[in-house]
Coordinates of C-alpha atoms in Angstrom, one line a residue:
F28 CA -1.9 -5.5 58.3
P29 CA 0.0 -8.1 60.8
W30 CA 3.0 -5.9 59.6
F31 CA 2.4 -3.1 60.1
L32 CA 0.3 -3.8 63.8
A33 CA 3.8 -5.9 64.7
V34 CA 5.7 -2.3 63.3
N35 CA 4.1 -0.5 65.8
S36 CA 3.2 -2.8 68.4
G37 CA 7.8 -3.4 68.8
A38 CA 8.8 -0.2 68.0
V39 CA 11.7 0.9 70.3
P40 CA 13.2 4.0 70.2
L41 CA 16.2 3.8 67.2
D42 CA 20.2 5.9 67.5
D43 CA 21.6 8.0 65.3
A44 CA 22.8 5.1 62.8
G45 CA 19.2 3.9 62.8
V46 CA 19.7 0.8 64.6
A47 CA 16.8 -0.7 67.5
Q48 CA 17.6 0.0 70.9
Y49 CA 17.0 -2.5 73.7
G50 CA 16.5 -3.5 76.7
A51 CA 19.0 -1.2 78.1
K52 CA 19.8 0.9 75.9
A53 CA 16.6 1.2 75.4
A54 CA 16.3 3.7 78.0
Q55 CA 19.4 5.0 77.3
Q56 CA 18.7 6.7 73.5
P57 CA 16.3 9.7 73.9
H58 CA 13.0 9.8 72.1
A59 CA 12.9 12.2 70.0
G60 CA 10.1 10.4 67.9
R61 CA 12.5 8.3 66.1
T62 CA 10.8 4.4 66.9
G63 CA 10.9 1.3 64.6
V64 CA 11.9 -2.2 65.0
T65 CA 15.1 -4.2 63.5
Y66 CA 15.4 -7.6 63.3
N67 CA 18.0 -10.4 62.8
P68 CA 19.6 -11.8 59.1
A69 CA 17.6 -15.2 59.5
L70 CA 14.3 -12.9 58.8
S71 CA 15.8 -11.9 55.2
K72 CA 17.1 -15.2 54.4
S73 CA 12.8 -16.5 55.1
A74 CA 12.3 -13.2 52.7
K75 CA 14.6 -14.8 49.8
I76 CA 12.4 -18.1 51.0
M77 CA 9.6 -16.5 50.0
M78 CA 10.2 -14.8 47.0
A79 CA 11.7 -18.5 44.9
T80 CA 8.4 -20.0 46.3
T81 CA 6.5 -17.5 43.5
V82 CA 8.4 -19.4 41.3
L83 CA 6.0 -21.8 41.3
Y84 CA 3.1 -19.8 40.7
L85 CA 4.6 -19.5 37.1
I86 CA 4.5 -23.0 36.1
I87 CA 0.8 -23.0 35.5
Q88 CA -0.2 -19.1 34.4
L89 CA 2.5 -19.2 32.0
P90 CA 0.6 -21.9 30.1
A91 CA -2.4 -21.0 31.0
S92 CA -1.6 -17.5 29.1
T93 CA -0.8 -19.4 25.8
E94 CA -4.1 -20.8 26.4
E95 CA -5.8 -17.8 27.1
S96 CA -4.4 -15.9 23.8
E97 CA -5.3 -19.5 22.0
T98 CA -9.1 -19.8 22.7
T99 CA -11.5 -18.2 25.1
V100 CA -13.4 -21.6 26.0
A101 CA -12.4 -22.9 29.7
A102 CA -12.6 -27.1 28.6
D103 CA -10.1 -26.5 26.0
Q104 CA -8.0 -24.0 28.2
A105 CA -8.3 -26.5 30.5
K106 CA -6.8 -29.7 28.8
G107 CA -4.5 -28.0 27.9
E108 CA -3.3 -26.8 31.6
H109 CA -3.2 -30.8 32.9
F110 CA -0.2 -31.5 32.3
W111 CA 1.1 -28.3 34.1
A112 CA -1.5 -28.5 36.8
L113 CA 0.6 -32.0 37.3
V114 CA 4.3 -30.7 37.3
G115 CA 3.1 -27.3 39.6
L116 CA 1.5 -29.6 42.2
A117 CA 4.5 -31.7 42.0
A118 CA 6.9 -29.0 42.0
C119 CA 5.0 -27.6 44.9
I120 CA 4.8 -30.9 47.3
I121 CA 8.7 -30.5 46.7
A122 CA 9.1 -27.1 47.5
F123 CA 6.2 -27.9 50.5
I124 CA 8.7 -30.2 52.0
L125 CA 12.0 -28.5 51.5
Y126 CA 11.1 -25.9 53.7
L127 CA 9.8 -27.9 56.1
R128 CA 12.9 -29.5 56.3
E129 CA 14.6 -25.9 56.3
C130 CA 12.9 -24.5 59.4
I131 CA 13.1 -28.0 60.9
K132 CA 17.4 -27.7 60.1
E133 CA 17.2 -24.1 61.2
A134 CA 15.3 -24.4 64.7
N135 CA 18.0 -28.0 65.6
E136 CA 20.4 -24.9 65.3
D137 CA 18.9 -22.7 67.3
K138 CA 18.4 -25.7 70.1
A139 CA 22.6 -26.7 69.8
L140 CA 23.2 -22.4 70.4
E141 CA 21.0 -22.6 73.0
A142 CA 21.9 -25.6 75.1
V143 CA 26.2 -24.6 74.4
I144 CA 24.5 -20.9 76.0
E145 CA 22.5 -22.6 79.2
G146 CA 25.4 -25.1 79.5
I147 CA 27.9 -21.8 79.9
K148 CA 25.2 -20.2 82.7
S149 CA 25.2 -23.5 84.5
K150 CA 29.5 -23.8 84.2
Q151 CA 29.4 -26.6 82.2
I152 CA 30.9 -24.6 79.8
S153 CA 34.4 -23.9 79.3
I154 CA 34.9 -21.0 77.7
T155 CA 37.9 -22.7 75.4
A156 CA 34.8 -26.0 74.9
A157 CA 32.7 -22.8 74.3
L158 CA 35.1 -21.1 71.2
Q159 CA 35.7 -24.6 69.6
F160 CA 31.9 -24.5 69.0
A161 CA 31.5 -21.4 67.3
K162 CA 34.4 -22.6 65.3
T163 CA 33.2 -26.0 64.4
T164 CA 29.4 -24.8 63.8
S165 CA 30.3 -21.9 61.6
K166 CA 28.5 -21.6 58.8
H167 CA 31.9 -19.2 57.2
D168 CA 35.3 -19.5 57.8
L169 CA 36.2 -17.4 60.7
S170 CA 39.7 -17.5 59.7
Q171 CA 38.5 -15.0 57.1
E172 CA 36.2 -11.4 58.4
L173 CA 33.9 -12.1 60.5
V174 CA 30.3 -11.6 58.5
N175 CA 27.5 -9.7 60.7
E176 CA 25.3 -13.1 61.3
D177 CA 28.1 -14.8 62.6
A178 CA 29.9 -12.3 64.6
K179 CA 25.9 -12.0 66.4
R180 CA 26.6 -15.7 67.4
L181 CA 30.4 -15.3 68.9
K182 CA 28.7 -12.3 70.9
K183 CA 25.3 -15.1 72.0
I184 CA 28.3 -17.2 72.9
I185 CA 30.7 -14.7 75.2
R186 CA 27.8 -12.8 76.0
P187 CA 27.5 -15.5 79.6
F188 CA 31.1 -15.6 79.9
F189 CA 31.9 -11.8 79.7
A190 CA 29.1 -12.0 82.9
Q191 CA 31.3 -13.7 84.8
Y192 CA 34.5 -12.1 84.5
D193 CA 32.8 -8.6 85.0
V194 CA 32.7 -9.2 88.5
D195 CA 32.0 -5.8 89.5
C196 CA 29.2 -5.3 87.0
S197 CA 30.2 -2.6 85.5
G198 CA 29.6 -3.7 82.2
H199 CA 33.4 -3.5 81.4
L200 CA 36.8 -5.6 82.1
D201 CA 39.6 -3.7 84.4
V202 CA 42.9 -5.8 84.4
S203 CA 42.9 -7.9 86.8
E204 CA 39.5 -9.1 85.5
F205 CA 40.9 -9.2 82.3
N206 CA 43.9 -11.3 83.1
Q207 CA 41.3 -14.7 84.3
L208 CA 39.8 -14.3 81.2
L209 CA 43.3 -15.6 79.8
I210 CA 43.8 -18.1 82.7
E211 CA 40.9 -19.9 81.8
L212 CA 41.9 -19.2 77.7
G213 CA 45.2 -20.9 79.2
E214 CA 47.4 -18.7 78.7
R215 CA 50.0 -17.5 80.0
S216 CA 50.3 -13.6 78.9
Q217 CA 49.5 -12.7 82.5
G218 CA 51.5 -10.0 84.4
A219 CA 53.5 -7.1 81.9
K220 CA 52.7 -9.4 79.1
G221 CA 48.6 -9.4 79.7
L222 CA 49.4 -5.3 80.9
E223 CA 50.3 -5.0 77.0
R224 CA 47.2 -7.5 75.9
F225 CA 44.5 -5.4 77.4
K226 CA 46.6 -2.5 75.9
E227 CA 46.5 -4.1 72.0
Q228 CA 42.3 -4.4 73.2
D229 CA 42.1 -0.9 74.3
K230 CA 40.8 0.7 71.7
D231 CA 39.3 3.7 73.6
N232 CA 42.4 3.9 75.9
S233 CA 39.9 4.2 78.5
G234 CA 41.8 1.3 80.9
L235 CA 39.0 -0.4 80.7
L236 CA 37.7 -2.9 77.7
S237 CA 33.6 -2.9 76.5
F238 CA 32.1 -6.3 75.5
D239 CA 32.8 -5.3 72.0
E240 CA 36.6 -5.4 72.4
V241 CA 36.6 -8.1 74.2
A242 CA 34.6 -10.5 71.5
E243 CA 36.8 -8.4 68.7
F244 CA 39.7 -10.5 71.3
L245 CA 38.3 -13.8 71.7
Y246 CA 37.8 -13.8 68.0
L247 CA 41.4 -13.2 67.7
F248 CA 41.9 -16.2 69.9
I249 CA 39.4 -18.4 68.0
K250 CA 41.3 -16.9 64.6
D251 CA 44.7 -18.1 66.2
E252 CA 43.3 -21.5 67.2
L253 CA 42.7 -22.1 64.2
M254 CA 46.4 -21.8 62.4
N255 CA 47.8 -24.1 65.0
K256 CA 45.3 -26.3 66.0
P257 CA 45.2 -28.4 69.2
S258 CA 47.3 -32.3 68.4
D259 CA 45.1 -35.4 69.7
G260 CA 45.6 -35.4 73.4
Q261 CA 44.8 -32.1 74.1
K262 CA 41.7 -31.7 71.9
I263 CA 39.1 -29.8 73.4
V264 CA 35.8 -31.9 74.7
H265 CA 32.9 -29.8 76.0
T266 CA 29.9 -31.8 77.2
M267 CA 26.2 -30.5 75.6
P268 CA 22.8 -30.3 77.8
A269 CA 19.9 -31.6 77.6
Y270 CA 17.9 -28.8 75.7
D271 CA 15.9 -26.3 77.3
E272 CA 14.0 -23.3 78.0
D273 CA 14.0 -20.1 74.9
E274 CA 16.2 -17.7 76.5
E275 CA 13.2 -15.7 76.2
E276 CA 11.8 -17.1 79.1
E277 CA 8.8 -17.9 78.2
A278 CA 6.1 -17.6 80.7
V279 CA 4.5 -21.0 81.1
P280 CA 0.6 -21.8 82.2
E281 CA -0.3 -21.9 85.9
D282 CA -1.7 -26.0 84.8
L283 CA 1.8 -26.2 83.5
A284 CA 4.0 -24.6 85.9
D285 CA 4.7 -27.7 88.9
L286 CA 5.2 -30.1 86.4
S287 CA 8.3 -32.1 85.1
P288 CA 9.8 -30.4 82.1
A289 CA 9.2 -33.6 79.8
Q290 CA 5.2 -34.0 81.3
Q291 CA 5.5 -30.8 80.5
L292 CA 6.2 -31.3 76.4
Q293 CA 3.2 -34.2 76.1
R294 CA 0.8 -31.9 77.1
V295 CA 1.8 -29.4 75.3
L296 CA 1.8 -31.7 72.3
F297 CA -1.3 -32.8 73.1
R298 CA -2.7 -29.4 73.5
S299 CA -1.9 -28.7 70.1
I300 CA -3.0 -31.6 68.6
W301 CA -6.1 -31.6 70.4
M302 CA -6.5 -27.8 68.8
M303 CA -5.4 -28.2 65.2
G304 CA -8.1 -31.2 65.3
V305 CA -10.7 -28.5 66.5
G306 CA -9.4 -26.0 64.1
T307 CA -10.1 -28.8 61.3
V308 CA -13.7 -29.4 62.5
M309 CA -14.1 -26.0 62.1
V310 CA -12.8 -25.4 59.2
L311 CA -14.5 -28.3 57.1
I312 CA -18.1 -27.1 58.7
F313 CA -17.9 -23.6 58.1
S314 CA -15.7 -23.3 54.9
D315 CA -18.5 -24.2 52.4
P316 CA -21.4 -21.8 53.8
M317 CA -19.5 -19.1 54.0
V318 CA -18.4 -19.5 50.6
D319 CA -22.0 -19.2 49.9
A320 CA -22.6 -16.3 52.2
L321 CA -20.3 -14.1 50.3
S322 CA -20.9 -16.1 46.7
N323 CA -24.2 -14.2 48.6
W324 CA -22.8 -10.8 49.4
G325 CA -21.5 -9.9 45.9
T326 CA -24.8 -10.6 44.4
R327 CA -27.1 -8.5 46.5
T328 CA -24.2 -5.5 46.9
G329 CA -23.1 -5.7 42.9
I330 CA -19.6 -6.2 44.4
P331 CA -17.5 -9.1 42.6
A332 CA -17.0 -12.6 45.1
F333 CA -13.3 -11.8 45.1
Y334 CA -13.6 -8.4 46.2
I335 CA -15.5 -9.2 49.5
S336 CA -13.0 -12.1 50.0
F337 CA -10.2 -10.5 49.7
V338 CA -11.3 -7.8 53.2
L339 CA -13.2 -10.1 54.4
A340 CA -11.9 -13.4 54.3
P341 CA -8.7 -13.0 56.0
L342 CA -9.7 -11.8 59.2
A343 CA -11.2 -15.4 59.1
S344 CA -8.4 -17.3 58.3
N345 CA -6.0 -15.1 59.4
A346 CA -6.7 -14.4 62.6
S347 CA -4.2 -16.4 64.4
E348 CA -1.1 -14.8 62.4
L349 CA -2.2 -11.4 63.1
L350 CA -2.3 -12.4 67.3
S351 CA 1.1 -14.1 67.3
A352 CA 2.1 -11.7 65.4
Y353 CA 1.2 -8.4 67.8
T354 CA 2.1 -10.9 70.8
Y355 CA 5.4 -11.7 69.5
A356 CA 6.4 -8.3 68.9
A357 CA 4.8 -6.4 72.1
K358 CA 8.0 -7.7 73.7
K359 CA 10.5 -5.7 72.4
S360 CA 13.5 -7.4 71.5
Q361 CA 15.1 -7.8 68.9
K362 CA 14.3 -12.2 68.6
S363 CA 10.6 -11.6 69.6
I364 CA 9.8 -9.0 66.7
T365 CA 12.0 -11.3 64.4
T366 CA 9.5 -14.2 65.4
S367 CA 6.9 -12.2 65.0
L368 CA 8.2 -11.1 61.3
S369 CA 8.6 -14.2 60.7
T370 CA 5.2 -16.3 61.6
L371 CA 3.8 -13.7 57.9
V372 CA 6.9 -14.4 56.4
G373 CA 6.4 -18.2 57.0
A374 CA 2.3 -18.4 56.2
A375 CA 3.4 -16.7 53.1
C376 CA 6.0 -19.1 52.0
M377 CA 3.2 -22.2 53.1
N378 CA 0.5 -20.4 50.8
N379 CA 2.9 -20.5 47.9
T380 CA 3.6 -24.1 48.3
F381 CA 1.0 -26.2 50.5
C382 CA -2.1 -24.0 49.8
L383 CA -1.5 -23.7 46.0
G384 CA -0.3 -27.0 45.6
I385 CA -3.8 -28.0 47.3
F386 CA -5.4 -25.5 44.0
L387 CA -3.4 -27.0 41.1
S388 CA -4.5 -30.6 42.2
L389 CA -8.4 -29.0 41.8
V390 CA -7.5 -28.3 38.7
Y391 CA -5.6 -31.2 38.1
F392 CA -8.4 -33.7 39.0
R393 CA -11.8 -31.4 38.3
G394 CA -10.5 -31.0 34.8
L395 CA -10.6 -26.6 36.0
A396 CA -8.8 -23.6 33.6
W397 CA -6.9 -21.7 35.5
Q398 CA -8.0 -18.2 35.1
F399 CA -6.5 -15.8 37.4
T400 CA -4.0 -14.3 35.7
A401 CA -4.2 -10.9 37.4
E402 CA -4.7 -11.8 40.8
T403 CA -1.3 -14.2 40.4
I404 CA 0.2 -11.3 38.9
A405 CA -0.6 -8.7 42.3
I406 CA 0.3 -11.9 44.8
V407 CA 3.6 -11.7 43.0
L408 CA 4.8 -8.7 42.7
I409 CA 2.8 -8.1 46.3
Q410 CA 5.4 -10.4 47.6
W411 CA 8.5 -9.5 44.9
I412 CA 8.1 -5.7 47.3
I413 CA 7.9 -7.0 50.8
G414 CA 10.1 -9.7 50.1
L415 CA 13.2 -6.9 48.9
L416 CA 12.1 -3.8 51.7
T417 CA 12.5 -7.2 53.6
I418 CA 16.1 -7.5 52.9
F419 CA 17.7 -4.2 52.1
M420 CA 16.1 -2.7 55.0
R421 CA 17.2 -4.8 58.2
T422 CA 15.7 -1.9 60.6
H423 CA 11.8 -0.9 59.5
N424 CA 10.4 2.2 60.7
K425 CA 6.5 3.6 61.4
L426 CA 7.2 5.1 57.5
H427 CA 7.8 1.4 56.3
A428 CA 5.5 -0.6 57.7
A429 CA 2.7 2.5 56.6
I430 CA 4.1 1.5 52.9
I431 CA 3.3 -2.4 53.6
L432 CA 0.0 -1.7 54.8
L433 CA -0.6 0.2 51.6
C434 CA 0.2 -3.3 50.1
Y435 CA -2.5 -4.7 50.9
P436 CA -5.3 -2.5 49.4
G437 CA -2.4 -1.9 46.1
C438 CA -3.1 -5.4 45.7
L439 CA -6.4 -5.5 45.3
G440 CA -6.3 -1.9 42.3
I441 CA -3.8 -4.1 40.9
V442 CA -6.3 -6.6 40.2
W443 CA -8.6 -4.2 39.6
T444 CA -7.0 -2.1 36.7
L445 CA -5.6 -5.6 35.6
E446 CA -9.6 -7.2 34.8
N447 CA -10.7 -3.6 33.8
V448 CA -8.1 -1.4 32.1
L449 CA -5.9 -4.7 30.5
A450 CA -8.2 -7.4 30.5
W451 CA -7.0 -9.7 31.9
D452 CA -9.2 -11.7 33.5

């Protein structure tokens, strides 16, 4: 449901190619009922991690299935699964640490990029230094064809410079504006040579260079710079300004607006720790009575407690993901929808590592039997369906959102069928 809500609240018009149009492009695009969201490639990477972590379920599920085929006594099943529960617990801990490490790495890379862009805007970093940064920090070989991820990253670095040289704010560079760009790049190609290079990049012969044409020119400049690296005396030195706020310019609470960045960070950390502490205490107080209440409802209604919990428990346990997904998606930008959906994929990764590790620790230390074959199959299958949709479709419209929404009751249907029809209890 949170995915469905995020796509619908963050939907913007789609162009003829089916790509979401954000910002000024959205106002220029005819609506015609075609709306959806397009997210960054980073979400596909997160989906792959989510799918990979589902393998952890097999560490306990395979031996559990073997034990169930040999005996129906839970105590005997628990003995046969004891070692594998420990192996699964260790694997979950390692996977959780690696996942956190990857999250921290991605966060730091984003901060470095944002710092460079902020330095560009404040004119602390020259265009040659920024292009050098793009070259040295690229995840791929920039001497080869530019891949989507690096193309977006390069354009993000170039855009502030484009705005500086676009003196008349036309959204294009004319010959004189292009010559100013060549001068800052250290190119001595003004005059006739500059005009020749301008015509080479003017693919549509409009007499003006669009942002994409300028980006292509600067990419070729990077490739030439790679082929002819500067000598030690000519190496580019670029400064790195302090990390600043995100480009989305999140609204700062009124009680923090007048504080310095250091004081704001301190207050936010304190507030976060306090809220997490209060939340933990509430979970400790109310979780046990809630389990008893759900079990009692199952007894009174004759409906298995699992199905009642499956419907009602997420309303409490996943409320934060629901609100976060909606809040970010409502901003209607590509970055915000990526963040929105990433919170949901991240929650699944946490369930596959941290939460599964807690279950396996109970199985190991309490000597319990793993008797969740139907539930495990449903969890893994649904995550793979959503993961494949995320990897192979960069744009989701309301139909795709509805398909993912149907995975919620579909998961319940899979469990019921496996338990009641195939007797995989």
